[in-house]
CSV table of C-alpha atoms in Angstrom, one decimal:
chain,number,residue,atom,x,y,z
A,1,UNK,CA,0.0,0.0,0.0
A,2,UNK,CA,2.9,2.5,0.9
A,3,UNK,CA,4.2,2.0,-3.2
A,4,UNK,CA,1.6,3.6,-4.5
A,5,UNK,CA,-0.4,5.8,-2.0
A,6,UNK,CA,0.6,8.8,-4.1
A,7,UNK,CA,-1.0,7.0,-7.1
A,8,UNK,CA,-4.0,9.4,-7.3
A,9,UNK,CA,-2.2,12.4,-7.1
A,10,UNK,CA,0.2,11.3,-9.5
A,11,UNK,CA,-2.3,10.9,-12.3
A,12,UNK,CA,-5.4,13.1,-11.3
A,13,UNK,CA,-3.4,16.6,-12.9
A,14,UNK,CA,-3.2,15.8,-15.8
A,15,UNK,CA,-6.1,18.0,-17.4
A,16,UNK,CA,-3.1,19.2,-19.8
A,17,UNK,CA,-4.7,20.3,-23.4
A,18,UNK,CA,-3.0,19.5,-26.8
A,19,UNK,CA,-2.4,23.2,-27.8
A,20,UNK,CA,0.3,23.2,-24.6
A,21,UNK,CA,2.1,20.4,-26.5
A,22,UNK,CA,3.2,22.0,-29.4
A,23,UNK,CA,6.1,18.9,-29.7
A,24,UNK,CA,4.0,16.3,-30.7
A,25,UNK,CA,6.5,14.1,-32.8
A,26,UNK,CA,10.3,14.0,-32.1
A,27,UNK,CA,12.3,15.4,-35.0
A,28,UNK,CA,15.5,13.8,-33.8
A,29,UNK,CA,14.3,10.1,-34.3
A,30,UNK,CA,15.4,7.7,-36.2
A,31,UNK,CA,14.4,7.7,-40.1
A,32,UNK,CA,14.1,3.9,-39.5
A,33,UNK,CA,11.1,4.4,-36.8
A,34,UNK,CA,7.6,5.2,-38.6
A,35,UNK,CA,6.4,8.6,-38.5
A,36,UNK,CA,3.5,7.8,-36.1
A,37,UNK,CA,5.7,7.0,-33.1
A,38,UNK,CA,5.1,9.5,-30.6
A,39,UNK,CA,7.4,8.1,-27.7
A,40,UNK,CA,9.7,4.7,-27.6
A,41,UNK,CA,10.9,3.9,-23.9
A,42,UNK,CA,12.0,1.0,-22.1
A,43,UNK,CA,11.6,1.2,-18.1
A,44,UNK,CA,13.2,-0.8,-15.7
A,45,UNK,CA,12.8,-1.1,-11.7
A,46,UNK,CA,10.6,1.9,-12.5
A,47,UNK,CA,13.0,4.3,-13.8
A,48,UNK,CA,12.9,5.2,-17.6
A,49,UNK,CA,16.3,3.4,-19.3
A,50,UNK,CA,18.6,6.2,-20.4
A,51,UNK,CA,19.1,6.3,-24.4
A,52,UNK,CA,21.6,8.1,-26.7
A,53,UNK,CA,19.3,8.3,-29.6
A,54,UNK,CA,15.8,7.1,-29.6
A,55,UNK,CA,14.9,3.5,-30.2
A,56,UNK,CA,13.2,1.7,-32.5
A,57,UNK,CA,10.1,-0.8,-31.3
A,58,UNK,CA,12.6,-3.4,-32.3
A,59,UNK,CA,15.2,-2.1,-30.3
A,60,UNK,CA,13.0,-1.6,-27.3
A,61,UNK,CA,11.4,-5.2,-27.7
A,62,UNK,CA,15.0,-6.3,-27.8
A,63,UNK,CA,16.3,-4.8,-24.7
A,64,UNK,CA,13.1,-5.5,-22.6
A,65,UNK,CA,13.6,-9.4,-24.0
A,66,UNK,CA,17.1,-9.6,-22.9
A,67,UNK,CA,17.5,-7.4,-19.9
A,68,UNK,CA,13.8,-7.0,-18.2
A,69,UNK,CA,11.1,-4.5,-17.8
A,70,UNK,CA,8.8,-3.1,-20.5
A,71,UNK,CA,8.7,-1.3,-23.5
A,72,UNK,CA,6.2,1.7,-23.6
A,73,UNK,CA,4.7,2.9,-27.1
A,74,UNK,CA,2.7,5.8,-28.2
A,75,UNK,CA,1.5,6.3,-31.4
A,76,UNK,CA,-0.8,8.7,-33.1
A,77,UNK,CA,-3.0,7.9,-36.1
A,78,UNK,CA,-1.0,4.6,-37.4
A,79,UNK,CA,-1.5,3.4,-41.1
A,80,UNK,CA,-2.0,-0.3,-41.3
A,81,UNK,CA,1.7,-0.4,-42.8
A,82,UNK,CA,3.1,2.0,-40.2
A,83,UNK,CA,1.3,-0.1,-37.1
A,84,UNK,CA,1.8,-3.9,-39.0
A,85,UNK,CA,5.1,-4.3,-38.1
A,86,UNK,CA,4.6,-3.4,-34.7
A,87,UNK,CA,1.8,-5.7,-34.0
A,88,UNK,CA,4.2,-8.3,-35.9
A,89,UNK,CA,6.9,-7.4,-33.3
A,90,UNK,CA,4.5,-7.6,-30.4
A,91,UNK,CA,2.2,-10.3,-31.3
A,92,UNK,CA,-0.7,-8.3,-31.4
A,93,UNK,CA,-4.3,-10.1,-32.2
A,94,UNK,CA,-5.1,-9.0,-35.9
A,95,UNK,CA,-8.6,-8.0,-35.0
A,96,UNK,CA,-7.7,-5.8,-32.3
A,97,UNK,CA,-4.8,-4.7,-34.7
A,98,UNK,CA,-7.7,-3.9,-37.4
A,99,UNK,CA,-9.9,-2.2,-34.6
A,100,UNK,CA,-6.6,0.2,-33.8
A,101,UNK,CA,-6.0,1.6,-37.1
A,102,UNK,CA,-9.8,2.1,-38.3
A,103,UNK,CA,-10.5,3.8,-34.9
A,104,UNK,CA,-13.8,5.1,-34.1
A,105,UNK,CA,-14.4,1.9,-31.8
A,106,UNK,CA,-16.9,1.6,-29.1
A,107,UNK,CA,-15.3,1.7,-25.4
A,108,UNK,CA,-14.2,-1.9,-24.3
A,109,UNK,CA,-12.1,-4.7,-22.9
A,110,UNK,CA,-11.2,-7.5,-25.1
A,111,UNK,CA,-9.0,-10.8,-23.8
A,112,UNK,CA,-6.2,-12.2,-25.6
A,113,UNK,CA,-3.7,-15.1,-25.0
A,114,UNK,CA,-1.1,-12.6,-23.9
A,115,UNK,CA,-2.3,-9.1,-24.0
A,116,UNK,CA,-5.5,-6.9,-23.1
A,117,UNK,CA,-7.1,-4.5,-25.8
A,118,UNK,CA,-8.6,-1.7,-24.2
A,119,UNK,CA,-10.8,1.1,-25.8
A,120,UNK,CA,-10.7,4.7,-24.6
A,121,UNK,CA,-13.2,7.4,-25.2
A,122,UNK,CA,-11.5,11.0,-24.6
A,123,UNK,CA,-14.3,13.7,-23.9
A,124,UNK,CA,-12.5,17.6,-24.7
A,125,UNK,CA,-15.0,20.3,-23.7
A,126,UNK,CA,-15.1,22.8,-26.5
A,127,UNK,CA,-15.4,26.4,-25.0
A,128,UNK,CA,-17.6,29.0,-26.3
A,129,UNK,CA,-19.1,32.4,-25.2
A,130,UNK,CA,-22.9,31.9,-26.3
A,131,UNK,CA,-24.6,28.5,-26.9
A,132,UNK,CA,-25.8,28.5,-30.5
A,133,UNK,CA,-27.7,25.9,-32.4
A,134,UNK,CA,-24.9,24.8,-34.3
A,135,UNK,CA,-22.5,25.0,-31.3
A,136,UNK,CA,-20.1,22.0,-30.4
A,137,UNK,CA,-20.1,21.7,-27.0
A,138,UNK,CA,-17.8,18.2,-26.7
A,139,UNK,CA,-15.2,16.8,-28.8
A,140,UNK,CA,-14.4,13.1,-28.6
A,141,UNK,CA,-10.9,11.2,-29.9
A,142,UNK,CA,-10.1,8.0,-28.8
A,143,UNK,CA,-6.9,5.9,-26.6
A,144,UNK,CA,-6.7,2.2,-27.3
A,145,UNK,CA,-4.2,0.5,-25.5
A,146,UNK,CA,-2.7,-2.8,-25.8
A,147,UNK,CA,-1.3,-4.1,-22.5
A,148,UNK,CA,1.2,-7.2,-22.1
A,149,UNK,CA,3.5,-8.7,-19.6
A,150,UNK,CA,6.4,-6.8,-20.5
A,151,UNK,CA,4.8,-4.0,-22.8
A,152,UNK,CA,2.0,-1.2,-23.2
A,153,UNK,CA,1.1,0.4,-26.4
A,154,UNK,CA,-1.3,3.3,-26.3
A,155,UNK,CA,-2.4,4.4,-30.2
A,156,UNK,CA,-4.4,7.9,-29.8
A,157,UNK,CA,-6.5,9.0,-33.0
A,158,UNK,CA,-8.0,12.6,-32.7
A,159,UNK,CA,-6.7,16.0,-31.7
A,160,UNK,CA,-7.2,15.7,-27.9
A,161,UNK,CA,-5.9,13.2,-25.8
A,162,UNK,CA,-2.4,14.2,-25.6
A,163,UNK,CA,-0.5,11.5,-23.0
A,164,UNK,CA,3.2,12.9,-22.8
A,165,UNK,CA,2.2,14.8,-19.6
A,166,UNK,CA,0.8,11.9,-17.9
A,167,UNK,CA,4.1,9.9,-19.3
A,168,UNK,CA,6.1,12.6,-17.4
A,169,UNK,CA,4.2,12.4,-14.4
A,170,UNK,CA,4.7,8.4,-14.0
A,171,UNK,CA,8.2,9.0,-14.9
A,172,UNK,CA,8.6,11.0,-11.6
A,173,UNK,CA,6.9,8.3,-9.8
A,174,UNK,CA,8.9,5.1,-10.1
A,175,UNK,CA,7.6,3.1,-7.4
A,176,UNK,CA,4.2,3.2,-9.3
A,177,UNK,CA,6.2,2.4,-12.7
A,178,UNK,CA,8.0,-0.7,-11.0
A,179,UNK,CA,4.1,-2.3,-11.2
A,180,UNK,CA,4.4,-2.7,-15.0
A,181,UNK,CA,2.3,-1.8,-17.8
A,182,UNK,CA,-1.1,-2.0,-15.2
A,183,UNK,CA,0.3,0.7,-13.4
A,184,UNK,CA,0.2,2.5,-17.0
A,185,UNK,CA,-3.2,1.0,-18.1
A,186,UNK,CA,-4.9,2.4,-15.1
A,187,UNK,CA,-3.3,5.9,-14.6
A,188,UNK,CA,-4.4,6.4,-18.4
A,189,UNK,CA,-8.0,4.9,-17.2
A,190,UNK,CA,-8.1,7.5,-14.2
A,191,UNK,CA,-6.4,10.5,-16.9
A,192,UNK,CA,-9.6,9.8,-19.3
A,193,UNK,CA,-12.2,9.5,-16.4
A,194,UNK,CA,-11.2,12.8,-14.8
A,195,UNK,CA,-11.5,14.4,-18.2
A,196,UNK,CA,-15.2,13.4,-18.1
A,197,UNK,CA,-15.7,14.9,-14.4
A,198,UNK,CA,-14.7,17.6,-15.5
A,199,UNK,CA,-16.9,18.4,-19.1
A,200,UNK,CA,-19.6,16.3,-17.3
A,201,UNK,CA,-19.2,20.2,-14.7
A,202,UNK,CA,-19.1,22.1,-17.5
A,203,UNK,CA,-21.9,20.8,-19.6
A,204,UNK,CA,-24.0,21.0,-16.3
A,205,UNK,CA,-23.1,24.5,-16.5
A,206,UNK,CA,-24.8,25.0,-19.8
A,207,UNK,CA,-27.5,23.1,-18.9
A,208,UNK,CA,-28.3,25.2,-16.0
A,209,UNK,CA,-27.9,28.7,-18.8
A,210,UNK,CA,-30.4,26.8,-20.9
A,211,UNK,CA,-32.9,26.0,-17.9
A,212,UNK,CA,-33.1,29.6,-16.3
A,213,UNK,CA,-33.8,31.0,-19.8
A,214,UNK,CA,-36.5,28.6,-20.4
A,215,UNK,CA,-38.0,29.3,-17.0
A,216,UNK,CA,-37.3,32.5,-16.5
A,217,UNK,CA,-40.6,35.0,-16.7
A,218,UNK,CA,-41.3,36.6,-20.0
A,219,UNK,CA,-41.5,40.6,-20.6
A,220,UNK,CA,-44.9,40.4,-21.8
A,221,UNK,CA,-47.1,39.8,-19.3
A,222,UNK,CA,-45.5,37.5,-17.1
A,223,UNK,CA,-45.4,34.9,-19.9
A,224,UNK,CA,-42.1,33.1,-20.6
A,225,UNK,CA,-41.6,33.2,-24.6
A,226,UNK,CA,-39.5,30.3,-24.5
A,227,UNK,CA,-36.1,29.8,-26.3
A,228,UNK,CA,-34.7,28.5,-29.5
A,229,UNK,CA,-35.6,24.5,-29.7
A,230,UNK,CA,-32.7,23.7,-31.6
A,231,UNK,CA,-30.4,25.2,-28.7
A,232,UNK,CA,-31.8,22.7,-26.5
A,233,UNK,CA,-31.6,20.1,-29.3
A,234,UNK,CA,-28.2,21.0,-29.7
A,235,UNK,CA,-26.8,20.4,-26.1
A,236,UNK,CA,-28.9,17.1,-26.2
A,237,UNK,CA,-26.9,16.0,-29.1
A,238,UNK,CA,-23.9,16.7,-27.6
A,239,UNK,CA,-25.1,15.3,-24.5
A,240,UNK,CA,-25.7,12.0,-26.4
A,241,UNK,CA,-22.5,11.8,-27.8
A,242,UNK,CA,-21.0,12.4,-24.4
A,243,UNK,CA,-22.9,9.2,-22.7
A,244,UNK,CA,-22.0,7.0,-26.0
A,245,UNK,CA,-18.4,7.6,-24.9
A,246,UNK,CA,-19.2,7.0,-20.7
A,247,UNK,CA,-21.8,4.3,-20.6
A,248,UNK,CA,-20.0,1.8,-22.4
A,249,UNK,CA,-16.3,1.9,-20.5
A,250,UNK,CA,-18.2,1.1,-17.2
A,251,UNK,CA,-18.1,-2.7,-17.4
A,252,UNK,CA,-14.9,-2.5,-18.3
A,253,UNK,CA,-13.7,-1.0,-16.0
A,254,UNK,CA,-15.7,-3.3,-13.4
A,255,UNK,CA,-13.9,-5.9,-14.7
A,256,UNK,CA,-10.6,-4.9,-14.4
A,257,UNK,CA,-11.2,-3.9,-10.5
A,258,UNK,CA,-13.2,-7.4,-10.1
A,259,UNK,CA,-12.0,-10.2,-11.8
A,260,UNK,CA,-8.5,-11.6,-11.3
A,261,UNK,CA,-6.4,-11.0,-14.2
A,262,UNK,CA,-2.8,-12.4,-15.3
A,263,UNK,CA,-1.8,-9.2,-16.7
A,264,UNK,CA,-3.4,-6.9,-13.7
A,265,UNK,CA,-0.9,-6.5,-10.7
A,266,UNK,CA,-3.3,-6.9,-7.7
A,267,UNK,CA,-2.0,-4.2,-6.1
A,268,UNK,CA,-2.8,-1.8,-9.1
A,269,UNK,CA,-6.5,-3.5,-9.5
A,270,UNK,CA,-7.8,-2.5,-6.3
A,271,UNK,CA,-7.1,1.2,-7.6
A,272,UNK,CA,-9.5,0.3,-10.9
A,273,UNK,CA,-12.4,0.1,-8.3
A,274,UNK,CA,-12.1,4.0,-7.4
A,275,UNK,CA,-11.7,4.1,-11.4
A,276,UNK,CA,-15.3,2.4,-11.7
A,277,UNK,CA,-17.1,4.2,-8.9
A,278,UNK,CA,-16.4,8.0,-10.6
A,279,UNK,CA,-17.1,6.5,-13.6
A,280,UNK,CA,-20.7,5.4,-12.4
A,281,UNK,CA,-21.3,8.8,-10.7
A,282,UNK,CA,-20.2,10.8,-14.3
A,283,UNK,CA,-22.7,8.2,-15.8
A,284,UNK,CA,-25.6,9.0,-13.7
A,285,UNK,CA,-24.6,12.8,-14.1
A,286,UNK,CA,-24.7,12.4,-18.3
A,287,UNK,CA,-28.4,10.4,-17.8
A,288,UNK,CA,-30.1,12.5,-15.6
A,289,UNK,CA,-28.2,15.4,-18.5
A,290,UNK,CA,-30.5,13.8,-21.3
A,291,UNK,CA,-33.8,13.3,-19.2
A,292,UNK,CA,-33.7,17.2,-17.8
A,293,UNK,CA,-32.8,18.0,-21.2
A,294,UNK,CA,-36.1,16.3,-22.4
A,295,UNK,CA,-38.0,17.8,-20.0
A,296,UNK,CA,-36.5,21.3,-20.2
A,297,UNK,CA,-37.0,20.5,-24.5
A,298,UNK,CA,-40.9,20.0,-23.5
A,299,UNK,CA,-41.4,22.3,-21.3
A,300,UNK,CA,-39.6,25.2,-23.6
A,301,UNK,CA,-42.6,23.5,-26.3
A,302,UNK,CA,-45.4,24.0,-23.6
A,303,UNK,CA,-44.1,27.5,-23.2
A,304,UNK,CA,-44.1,28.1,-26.7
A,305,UNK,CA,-47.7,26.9,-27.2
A,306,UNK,CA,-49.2,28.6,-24.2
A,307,UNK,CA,-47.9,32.2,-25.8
A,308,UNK,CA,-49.5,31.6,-29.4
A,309,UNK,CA,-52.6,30.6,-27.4
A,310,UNK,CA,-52.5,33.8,-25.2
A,311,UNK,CA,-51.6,35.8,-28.3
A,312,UNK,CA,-54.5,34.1,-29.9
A,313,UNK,CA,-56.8,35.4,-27.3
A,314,UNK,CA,-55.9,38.5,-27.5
A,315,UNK,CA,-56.7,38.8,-31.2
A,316,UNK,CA,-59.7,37.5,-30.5
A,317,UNK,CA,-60.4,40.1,-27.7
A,318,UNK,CA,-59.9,42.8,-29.9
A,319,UNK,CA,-62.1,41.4,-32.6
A,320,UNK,CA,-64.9,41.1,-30.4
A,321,UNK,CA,-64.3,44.6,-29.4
A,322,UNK,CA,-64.1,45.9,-33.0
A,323,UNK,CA,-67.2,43.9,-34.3
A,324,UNK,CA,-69.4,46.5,-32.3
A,325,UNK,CA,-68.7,49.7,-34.0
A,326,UNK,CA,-68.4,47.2,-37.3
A,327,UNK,CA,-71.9,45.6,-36.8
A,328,UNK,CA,-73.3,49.7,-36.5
A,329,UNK,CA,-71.5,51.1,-38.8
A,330,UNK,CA,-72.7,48.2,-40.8
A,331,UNK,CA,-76.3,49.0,-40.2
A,332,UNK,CA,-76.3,52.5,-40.3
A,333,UNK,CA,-74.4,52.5,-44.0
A,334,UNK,CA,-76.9,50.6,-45.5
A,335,UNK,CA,-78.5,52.7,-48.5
A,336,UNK,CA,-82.3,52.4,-47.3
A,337,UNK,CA,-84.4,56.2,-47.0
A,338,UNK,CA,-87.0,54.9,-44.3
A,339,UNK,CA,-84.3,54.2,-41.3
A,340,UNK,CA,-85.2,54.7,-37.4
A,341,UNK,CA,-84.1,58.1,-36.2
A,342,UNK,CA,-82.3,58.8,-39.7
A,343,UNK,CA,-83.1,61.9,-39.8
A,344,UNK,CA,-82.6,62.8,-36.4
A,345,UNK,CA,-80.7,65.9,-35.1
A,346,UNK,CA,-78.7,64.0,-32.2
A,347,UNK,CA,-78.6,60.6,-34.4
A,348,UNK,CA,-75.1,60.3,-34.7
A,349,UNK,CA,-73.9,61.5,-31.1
A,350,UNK,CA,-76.1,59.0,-29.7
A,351,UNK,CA,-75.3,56.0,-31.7
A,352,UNK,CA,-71.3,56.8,-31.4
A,353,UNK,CA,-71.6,57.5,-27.5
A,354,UNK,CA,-73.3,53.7,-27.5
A,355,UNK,CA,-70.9,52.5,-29.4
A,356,UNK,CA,-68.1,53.7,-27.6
A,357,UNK,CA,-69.6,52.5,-24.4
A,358,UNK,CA,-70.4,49.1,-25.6
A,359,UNK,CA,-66.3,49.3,-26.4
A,360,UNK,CA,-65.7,49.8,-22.9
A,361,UNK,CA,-67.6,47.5,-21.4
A,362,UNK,CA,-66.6,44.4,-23.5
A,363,UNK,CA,-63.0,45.8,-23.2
A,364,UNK,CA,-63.5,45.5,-18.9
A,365,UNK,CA,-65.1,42.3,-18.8
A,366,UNK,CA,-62.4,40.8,-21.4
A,367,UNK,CA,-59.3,42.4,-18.9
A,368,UNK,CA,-61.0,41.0,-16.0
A,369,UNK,CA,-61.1,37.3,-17.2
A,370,UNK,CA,-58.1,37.7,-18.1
A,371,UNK,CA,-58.2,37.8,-21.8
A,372,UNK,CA,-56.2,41.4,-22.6
C-alpha cells in the first residue's frame, strides 16, 4: 500500500490540453522508426532506461527481451503499414490490430492469450461564449491500448488526448512504474475518467444557462416566450454523444477492479475500483443530463404553445371589441331612406356614444377574465 499511496495524485493533474504540446513528434528520431511514433521507452525497476538516440520498437522489444522490464509505445493515427510491423513485433491479435488503425471503436475490454485490448473514449470540452444551435459543446478522440507482460502500447487518434504529460508524471513516480504496464493502463484509465468529471461540470453549467432562460418570466405579461428549440436540441446531441463515450467503459472497468487478471498486478486492480465508482457517478450525471434536457425540451414546447394561445386570445379580444362599431357602422351605411331616427338631429352623437360605451364595457369584462 505505501508504493503507490501517491497513485492518485500522481495521475489526477493531468487535465493538460493539446495546444500546450506543441512537440508532438520527435524530429530527432530515427528515419528507420515510422512517422506515427510518438514516444519509444523502455523502463526498468521503474525508472525510464537512459538512451543516446531514440529506439526503434525493435530495439526496445529487444532490450526489454534480454535485460527485463517493459517497452512503452505511443503512437498517433498509425496506417496499417506504419502499425503492421509493430503488431508483428508484439504479437498483437489481428482484429484488435484492425480495430486500432480504423478507430472510431466503441469503449471496451477484449482478452487475448497474452495481451488486453482496451478502448478509450476522450471527452475535450469545446469552450464557447454563447450556446448556439450549431455549437459544439464536446469533442471526442479515442486511446486504445494494448497491454502485455512486459509492454504497453497506447495508439491515440483525434486531436485531444495528448498522454506525454501523464508519461512525465509516472516517470517522476517510479515506485508506481515498478508495477508494470497495469500501473500504465490504469493511470491512463483514471487520466480519461477525470477528463469526463470535468466536461460532465461544464456541460451541467450549460445546462443550467439553458434552464433559467426557459424558465425565466417573459417581458410580456408574465409569460415566458420560451427559447430556440434547436439550442436545446443541440446540447442534447452533444449530451448523447458524451454518454455514447461514458456508458460503455463502465463494465470494463468493473472488470478490471473485479476479476483476477494475469496481466493486472493486484496491487494496481484495487485502484480500478475507485476508477469504476467515478465513472458510475459521471454516468448518472450524463443520464439525468438527457432526461432534464427532455423535459427542459418539453417544457420550452409547452411555453411556446401557451404564448400563441395567449396571443390568440388576444386577437380574438380585440375582434370582439371591433365587431361593435363594425356591426353599427354596418347597419347605419346601408342605403335604405326609411331608417329609425335617420333623420334625427342627435342621431349620430347617440349612436357613437353607445358605441363607444359598448367598447368599454366588452373591453372591462375581457381584462377582467383575463383575456387582454
Amino acid at each position: 500500500m505505501s508504493m503507490i499511496r501517491d497513485l492518485r495524485a500522481v495521475v489526477r493533474p493531468s487535465r493538460v490540453s493539446l495546444r500546450k504540446d506543441t512537440g508532438l513528434y520527435d524530429t530527432t528520431r530515427d528515419p528507420s522508426t515510422p512517422s506515427c511514433v510518438v514516444d519509444c521507452a523502455v523502463y526498468r525497476d521503474g525508472t525510464r532506461v537512459p538512451q543516446d538516440t531514440p529506439l526503434t520498437p525493435h530495439e526496445a522489444m529487444r532490450g526489454v527481451r534480454r535485460d527485463g522490464g517493459f517497452v512503452w509505445i505511443g503512437l498517433h493515427e498509425p496506417t496499417e503499414a506504419e502499425f503492421s510491423g509493430i503488431a508483428s513485433e508484439f504479437g498483437l491479435h489481428p482484429l484488435a490490430v484492425e480495430d486500432a488503425v480504423q478507430a472510431h471503436q466503441r469503449p471496451k475490454l477484449e482478452r487475448y492469450d497474452d495481451s488486453l485490448f482496451t478502448v478509450f473514449k476522450t471527452i475535450h470540452y469545446v469552450e464557447h461564449d454563447q450556446l448556439t444551435a450549431n455549437s459544439e459543446v464536446v469533442e471526442t478522440g479515442e486511446v486504445m491500448c494494448f497491454t502485455g507482460l512486459d509492454f504497453f502500447i497506447t495508439v491515440r487518434h483525434g486531436g485531444q488526448g495528448s498522454l506525454r504529460a501523464l508519461r512525465h508524471r509516472l516517470q517522476d513516480d517510479p515506485e508506481l512504474l515498478a508495477k508494470g504496464p497495469s500501473a500504465v493502463l490504469h493511470a491512463i484509465a483514471d487520466h480519461v475518467v477525470d477528463g469526463y468529471i470535468a466536461v460532465a461540470d461544464a456541460v451541467q453549467d450549460d445546462i443550467d444557462e439553458v434552464e433559467t432562460e426557459v424558465f425565466s418570466p417573459g417581458r410580456r405579461g408574465g409569460v415566458s416566450r420560451g427559447v430556440d428549440s434547436a439550442r436545446i436540441y443541440q446540447l442534447k446531441r452533444e449530451v448523447l454523444e458524451f454518454k455514447r463515450a461514458v456508458s460503455p467503459l463502465l463494465r470494463p472497468m468493473q472488470l478490471l477492479s473485479e476479476r483476477p487478471m494475469r496481466l493486472i498486478d493486484p496491487d494496481i486492480q484495487k485502484y480500478f475500483r475507485d476508477v469504476a465508482d467515478h465513472l458510475a457517478r459521471v454516468q448518472e450525471q450524463v443520464i439525468g443530463f438527457d432526461e432534464l434536457l427532455n423535459s427542459i425540451l418539453q417544457a420550452n414546447l409547452a411555453q411556446a404553445s401557451v404564448a400563441q394561445n395567449e396571443d390568440m386570445r388576444k386577437i380574438t379580444s380585440w375582434a370582439a371589441i371591433i365587431a361593435v362599431p363594425t356591426m353599427v357602422c354596418g347597419v347605419y351605411g346601408m342605403n335604405f331612406d326609411h331608417m329609425p331616427e335617420l333623420h334625427w338631429r342627435y342621431g349620430y352623437p347617440v349612436i357613437m356614444s353607445v358605441t363607444v360605451a359598448l367598447c368599454v364595457g366588452i373591453h372591462r369584462t375581457l381584462k377582467r377574465n383575463g383575456w387582454l
